[in-house]
Coordinates of C-alpha atoms in Angstrom, one line a residue:
M1 CA 58.4 27.7 5.3
M2 CA 56.7 24.6 6.6
G3 CA 53.8 26.7 7.8
R4 CA 53.3 28.3 4.4
T5 CA 53.4 24.8 2.8
A6 CA 50.8 23.4 5.1
S7 CA 48.6 26.5 4.6
A8 CA 48.9 26.1 0.8
Q9 CA 47.9 22.4 1.1
V10 CA 44.8 23.3 3.2
S11 CA 43.9 26.1 0.8
G12 CA 44.4 23.8 -2.2
S13 CA 42.1 21.1 -0.6
L14 CA 39.4 23.7 0.0
Q15 CA 39.6 25.0 -3.6
R16 CA 39.6 21.5 -5.1
P17 CA 36.9 21.4 -7.8
M18 CA 33.8 19.4 -6.8
G19 CA 32.2 16.8 -8.9
F20 CA 28.9 17.2 -10.7
W21 CA 26.8 15.5 -8.0
H22 CA 28.6 17.2 -5.2
R23 CA 27.9 20.6 -6.7
L24 CA 24.2 19.7 -6.8
H25 CA 24.5 18.5 -3.2
L26 CA 23.1 15.1 -4.1
D27 CA 24.4 11.6 -3.2
P28 CA 24.1 9.6 -6.5
L29 CA 24.0 6.2 -4.9
L30 CA 21.3 7.1 -2.4
L31 CA 19.4 8.9 -5.2
L32 CA 19.6 5.9 -7.5
L33 CA 18.3 3.6 -4.7
L34 CA 15.4 5.9 -4.0
M35 CA 14.4 6.2 -7.6
L36 CA 14.6 2.4 -8.0
L37 CA 12.3 2.0 -4.9
A38 CA 9.9 4.6 -6.2
G39 CA 9.7 3.0 -9.7
G40 CA 9.1 -0.5 -8.2
G41 CA 6.5 1.0 -5.9
L42 CA 4.6 2.4 -8.9
V43 CA 4.6 -1.1 -10.5
V44 CA 3.1 -2.7 -7.4
L45 CA 0.7 0.2 -6.9
Y46 CA -0.8 -0.3 -10.3
S47 CA -1.8 -3.9 -9.3
G48 CA -2.8 -3.0 -5.8
A49 CA -5.1 -0.2 -7.1
D50 CA -6.9 -2.6 -9.5
A51 CA -4.9 -1.5 -12.5
S52 CA -5.8 2.2 -12.0
M53 CA -3.6 4.4 -14.1
A54 CA -5.2 7.4 -12.4
A55 CA -3.7 6.2 -9.0
V56 CA -0.3 5.6 -10.7
K57 CA -0.3 9.1 -12.3
S58 CA -1.3 10.7 -9.0
Q59 CA 1.4 8.9 -7.2
A60 CA 4.0 9.8 -9.9
I61 CA 3.1 13.5 -9.4
R62 CA 3.6 13.1 -5.7
F63 CA 7.0 11.5 -6.3
G64 CA 7.9 14.5 -8.5
V65 CA 7.0 16.9 -5.8
A66 CA 8.8 14.8 -3.3
F67 CA 12.0 14.7 -5.3
V68 CA 11.9 18.5 -5.7
A69 CA 11.6 18.7 -1.9
L70 CA 14.6 16.4 -1.6
F71 CA 16.6 18.6 -3.9
V72 CA 15.6 21.8 -2.0
F73 CA 16.4 20.4 1.4
A74 CA 19.8 19.1 0.2
Q75 CA 20.9 22.6 -0.8
L76 CA 20.8 23.9 2.8
D77 CA 23.8 23.7 5.0
P78 CA 23.2 21.7 8.2
S79 CA 23.9 24.9 10.2
V80 CA 20.7 26.3 8.7
Y81 CA 18.7 23.4 10.2
R82 CA 20.4 23.8 13.5
R83 CA 19.7 27.5 13.6
W84 CA 16.1 27.3 12.7
S85 CA 15.2 24.2 14.7
P86 CA 13.6 26.0 17.6
W87 CA 11.5 28.2 15.3
M88 CA 10.3 25.2 13.2
Y89 CA 9.5 23.3 16.4
A90 CA 7.4 26.3 17.7
A91 CA 5.6 26.5 14.3
G92 CA 4.9 22.8 14.3
M93 CA 3.5 22.8 17.8
A94 CA 1.2 25.7 16.8
G95 CA 0.1 23.7 13.8
L96 CA -0.8 20.7 16.0
I97 CA -2.8 22.9 18.4
A98 CA -4.6 24.4 15.4
V99 CA -5.5 21.0 14.2
L100 CA -7.3 20.3 17.5
L101 CA -9.1 23.6 17.4
V102 CA -10.0 24.2 13.7
G103 CA -8.7 21.1 11.9
V104 CA -10.4 19.2 9.1
G105 CA -11.9 15.8 10.1
A106 CA -12.3 12.6 8.1
K107 CA -13.2 9.0 9.1
G108 CA -13.5 9.9 12.8
A109 CA -10.1 11.6 13.0
Q110 CA -9.1 15.3 12.9
R111 CA -5.6 15.4 11.5
W112 CA -5.5 18.0 8.7
L113 CA -5.3 21.8 8.3
A114 CA -6.9 23.5 5.3
L115 CA -5.4 27.0 5.0
P116 CA -6.5 29.5 2.4
G117 CA -4.4 29.1 -0.8
L118 CA -2.7 25.9 0.4
P119 CA -3.5 22.2 -0.1
R120 CA -4.7 20.3 2.9
F121 CA -1.8 19.0 4.9
Q122 CA -1.0 17.2 8.2
P123 CA 1.2 19.1 10.6
S124 CA 1.9 15.9 12.4
E125 CA 3.9 14.6 9.3
I126 CA 6.1 17.7 9.5
M127 CA 6.9 16.9 13.1
K128 CA 8.7 13.6 12.0
L129 CA 11.4 15.9 10.8
V130 CA 11.1 18.8 13.2
V131 CA 11.1 16.8 16.5
P132 CA 14.5 15.0 15.9
M133 CA 15.9 18.3 14.7
M134 CA 14.8 20.0 17.9
A135 CA 16.1 17.2 20.1
A136 CA 19.5 17.2 18.2
W137 CA 19.7 21.0 18.5
Y138 CA 19.1 20.9 22.3
L139 CA 21.4 18.0 23.1
S140 CA 24.3 19.2 20.8
R141 CA 24.4 22.4 22.8
H142 CA 25.6 20.4 25.8
Y143 CA 28.4 18.0 26.6
L144 CA 27.7 14.5 25.5
P145 CA 26.8 12.1 27.0
P146 CA 24.0 14.3 28.4
R147 CA 23.3 14.7 32.0
F148 CA 20.1 13.5 33.6
R149 CA 18.3 16.9 33.5
H150 CA 19.2 17.3 29.8
V151 CA 17.8 13.9 29.1
V152 CA 14.6 14.7 30.9
L153 CA 14.1 18.0 29.1
S154 CA 14.8 16.5 25.7
V155 CA 12.3 13.7 26.4
G156 CA 9.8 16.4 27.3
L157 CA 10.4 18.0 23.9
V158 CA 9.5 14.7 22.3
L159 CA 6.5 13.9 24.5
L160 CA 4.7 17.3 24.0
P161 CA 4.0 16.8 20.3
M162 CA 3.3 13.1 20.8
G163 CA 0.5 13.9 23.2
L164 CA -1.1 16.4 20.8
I165 CA -0.9 13.9 17.9
I166 CA -2.5 11.1 20.0
Q167 CA -5.4 13.5 20.6
Q168 CA -6.2 13.7 16.9
P169 CA -6.2 10.6 17.2
D170 CA -3.2 9.2 15.2
L171 CA -1.3 6.7 17.2
G172 CA 0.8 5.5 14.3
T173 CA 2.2 8.9 13.5
A174 CA 2.6 9.7 17.2
L175 CA 4.8 6.5 17.6
L176 CA 6.9 7.5 14.6
V177 CA 7.4 11.1 15.9
G178 CA 8.3 9.7 19.3
A179 CA 10.7 7.2 17.8
A180 CA 12.4 9.9 15.8
G181 CA 13.0 12.0 18.9
M182 CA 14.0 9.2 21.2
F183 CA 16.6 7.9 18.7
V184 CA 18.3 11.3 19.1
V185 CA 18.4 10.9 22.9
F186 CA 19.6 7.3 22.6
F187 CA 22.4 8.2 20.1
A188 CA 23.5 11.1 22.4
G189 CA 24.9 8.4 24.7
L190 CA 22.6 7.2 27.5
S191 CA 23.9 5.2 30.3
W192 CA 22.6 1.7 30.8
K193 CA 21.0 2.8 34.1
L194 CA 19.0 5.4 32.3
I195 CA 18.0 2.9 29.6
A196 CA 16.9 0.4 32.2
G197 CA 14.9 3.2 33.9
F198 CA 13.1 4.1 30.7
I199 CA 12.2 0.5 30.1
A200 CA 10.8 0.2 33.6
L201 CA 8.9 3.5 33.1
L202 CA 7.4 2.1 29.9
G203 CA 6.3 -1.0 31.8
V204 CA 4.5 1.2 34.4
A205 CA 3.0 3.4 31.7
A206 CA 1.6 0.6 29.6
P207 CA -1.4 -0.2 31.8
L208 CA -2.0 3.5 32.3
M209 CA -2.1 4.1 28.6
W210 CA -4.4 1.1 28.1
H211 CA -7.0 2.4 30.6
F212 CA -6.7 6.2 30.2
V213 CA -5.1 7.0 26.7
M214 CA -6.0 4.3 24.2
R215 CA -9.3 4.5 22.4
D216 CA -11.6 1.4 22.2
Y217 CA -10.7 0.7 18.5
Q218 CA -7.0 0.9 19.4
K219 CA -7.5 -1.6 22.2
Q220 CA -9.4 -3.9 19.8
R221 CA -6.4 -3.9 17.4
V222 CA -4.2 -5.2 20.2
L223 CA -6.7 -7.9 21.1
T224 CA -7.1 -8.8 17.5
L225 CA -3.4 -9.2 17.1
L226 CA -3.4 -11.8 19.9
D227 CA -6.3 -13.7 18.5
P228 CA -7.5 -12.6 15.0
Q229 CA -9.8 -15.7 14.7
S230 CA -11.9 -14.3 17.6
D231 CA -13.6 -12.0 15.0
P232 CA -12.7 -13.3 11.6
L233 CA -15.3 -11.3 9.7
G234 CA -14.7 -8.1 11.7
A235 CA -11.7 -6.8 13.4
G236 CA -9.6 -9.9 12.5
W237 CA -10.4 -9.7 8.8
N238 CA -7.4 -7.5 7.8
I239 CA -4.8 -9.6 9.4
I240 CA -6.3 -12.9 8.2
Q241 CA -6.5 -11.8 4.6
S242 CA -3.0 -10.2 4.6
T243 CA -1.3 -13.2 6.0
T244 CA -3.2 -15.4 3.6
A245 CA -2.0 -13.3 0.7
I246 CA 1.6 -13.4 1.9
G247 CA 1.5 -17.1 2.3
S248 CA -0.2 -17.9 -1.0
G249 CA 2.6 -16.1 -2.9
G250 CA 5.0 -18.9 -2.2
W251 CA 8.6 -18.6 -3.6
S252 CA 8.1 -16.8 -6.9
G253 CA 4.5 -15.5 -6.6
K254 CA 1.4 -15.8 -8.8
G255 CA 2.5 -13.1 -11.2
W256 CA 1.9 -9.4 -11.7
L257 CA -1.8 -8.5 -11.7
Q258 CA -2.6 -12.2 -10.8
G259 CA -3.1 -11.8 -7.1
T260 CA -6.5 -13.2 -6.0
Q261 CA -6.7 -11.7 -2.5
S262 CA -6.4 -8.1 -3.7
H263 CA -8.2 -8.3 -7.1
L264 CA -11.1 -10.2 -5.7
E265 CA -11.5 -7.5 -3.0
F266 CA -10.6 -9.8 0.0
L267 CA -7.6 -7.7 1.0
P268 CA -8.5 -4.3 2.4
E269 CA -6.4 -1.1 1.8
S270 CA -4.4 -3.1 -0.8
H271 CA -2.9 0.1 -2.3
T272 CA -2.0 1.8 1.0
D273 CA -1.1 0.1 4.3
F274 CA -1.3 -3.5 3.1
I275 CA 0.5 -3.1 -0.2
V276 CA 3.3 -5.4 0.9
A277 CA 0.8 -8.2 0.9
V278 CA 0.1 -7.5 -2.8
L279 CA 3.8 -7.6 -3.5
A280 CA 4.3 -10.9 -1.6
E281 CA 1.3 -12.6 -3.3
E282 CA 2.3 -11.6 -6.8
F283 CA 6.1 -11.6 -6.7
G284 CA 6.5 -14.2 -3.8
F285 CA 9.4 -14.5 -1.4
V286 CA 11.8 -13.5 -4.1
G287 CA 10.0 -10.2 -4.6
L288 CA 9.9 -9.5 -0.9
L289 CA 13.6 -10.3 -0.5
T290 CA 14.3 -7.9 -3.3
L291 CA 12.4 -5.1 -1.6
L292 CA 14.2 -5.7 1.7
A293 CA 17.5 -5.7 -0.1
V294 CA 16.8 -2.3 -1.6
Y295 CA 15.7 -1.0 1.8
T296 CA 18.8 -2.5 3.4
L297 CA 21.1 -0.7 0.9
I298 CA 19.3 2.6 1.6
I299 CA 19.7 2.1 5.3
L300 CA 23.4 1.2 5.1
R301 CA 24.1 4.3 2.9
C302 CA 22.3 6.5 5.4
L303 CA 24.2 5.0 8.3
Y304 CA 27.4 5.7 6.5
I305 CA 26.4 9.3 6.1
A306 CA 25.5 9.5 9.8
V307 CA 28.8 8.0 10.9
N308 CA 30.8 10.4 8.8
A309 CA 28.9 13.6 9.8
Q310 CA 31.2 16.3 11.1
D311 CA 29.4 17.6 14.2
S312 CA 27.2 16.4 17.0
F313 CA 24.0 17.9 15.6
S314 CA 24.4 16.3 12.2
R315 CA 25.4 12.9 13.6
L316 CA 22.4 12.8 16.0
L317 CA 20.0 14.0 13.3
A318 CA 21.2 11.7 10.6
G319 CA 21.2 8.7 12.8
A320 CA 17.7 9.5 14.1
L321 CA 16.2 10.0 10.6
T322 CA 17.8 6.7 9.4
M323 CA 16.4 4.7 12.3
T324 CA 13.0 6.3 11.8
F325 CA 13.0 5.0 8.3
V326 CA 13.8 1.6 9.7
V327 CA 10.8 1.9 12.1
Y328 CA 8.5 2.6 9.2
I329 CA 9.6 -0.6 7.5
V330 CA 9.5 -2.8 10.6
V331 CA 6.1 -1.5 11.8
N332 CA 4.4 -1.8 8.4
I333 CA 5.7 -5.3 7.5
G334 CA 5.1 -6.4 11.1
M335 CA 1.5 -5.3 11.1
V336 CA 0.7 -6.8 7.7
S337 CA 2.3 -10.1 8.6
G338 CA 0.4 -10.2 11.9
L339 CA 3.3 -9.6 14.2
L340 CA 2.3 -6.1 15.3
P341 CA -1.0 -4.3 15.8
V342 CA -2.5 -2.4 12.8
V343 CA -1.5 1.2 13.5
G344 CA -1.9 2.8 10.0
V345 CA 1.8 3.2 9.1
P346 CA 2.4 3.1 5.3
L347 CA 5.2 1.1 3.6
P348 CA 7.8 3.9 2.9
L349 CA 7.9 5.0 -0.8
V350 CA 5.7 2.1 -1.9
S351 CA 2.2 2.7 -0.3
Y352 CA -0.1 5.2 -2.0
G353 CA 0.0 8.6 -0.2
G354 CA 1.1 12.2 -0.4
T355 CA 2.3 13.9 2.8
S356 CA 4.3 10.9 4.0
I357 CA 6.2 10.6 0.7
V358 CA 7.2 14.3 0.7
T359 CA 8.2 14.0 4.4
L360 CA 10.4 11.0 3.8
M361 CA 12.1 12.5 0.7
S362 CA 12.7 15.7 2.6
A363 CA 14.4 13.7 5.3
F364 CA 16.7 12.1 2.6
G365 CA 17.4 15.6 1.4
V366 CA 18.6 16.6 4.9
L367 CA 20.8 13.5 4.9
M368 CA 22.3 14.5 1.6
A369 CA 22.9 18.0 2.9
I370 CA 24.7 16.6 5.9
H371 CA 26.9 14.5 3.5
T372 CA 27.7 17.0 0.8
H373 CA 28.2 20.1 2.9
R374 CA 31.1 18.6 4.8
R375 CA 34.2 20.8 5.1
M376 CA 36.9 18.9 3.2
I377 CA 40.1 20.0 5.0
T378 CA 43.2 17.9 4.8
A379 CA 46.8 18.7 5.9

């Protein structure tokens, strides 16, 4: 009798009607925060792009495509991502190799593919999703914390696409892809000995990268970070002008469309990588704190989803995607404020761009899928 009662309770919990948002496989709080961030980004973009409605309309269309991608990715059960991870990884690697062989170049870089009937795209952007999926797929198939050989193999899966992306060259994207994959390895439960070993390995690899991997312009960015005044009208111009714009905004800013550094053409790339300097100049410290508050709420919600995921693959993937979003924010604000070298990382969902916005929204769609496809079984 008791067995039948428990079975009925389980059956009832499984058949409990889902709410509107749950049926759509969307998280309303996270969706609201993303829409708020996108709307605020369009306001700042209008000023950063010299009051260009064409840029705002183009960005709004990209956001529309990105939110559609979010919705589509949210509909898929996490088991689908787990099952297809190796195939997506293989396709992504093929795309990176194709870029080096027949890719489209621009401004000294060869990062895009132009396939017949499709818009030009960057396979490296797709790897920001695929690499953590692949690492999570591999590690979740073994007991956690992983053994040393599993750690080595998973790190290899991360380093292979990183090496191909560096050859394009695109150091910023390579670092983001590497971070996404390495967060999976870290969350799988590394011992402190392995962590110390990796840190020591990075210390050994740094001078080797400086002499044999990094291009001259990448080295110049590091040297400029250390002393931007050494070339104030050349390599140091970006950092000097961005820090000037941030500092001149004061507490409440100069007002929307009133920024002098951006509108008088002192601030380069004011609508893309350096857009946070426009925000700080026009909306001040209050505006910057508001932006960081929205980012923090998004991160906290994503971490909640990661902690409550129901299997190892989902937890590892959700945690890695969340922390990659954090890296986006830290690297962009760090380079604009002169704390990190300029590596071409956009401010997420605020900077003008296409592929990166779609990739980020797709990642949030995966997070919503992890959250809304949970099996709700209670005794």
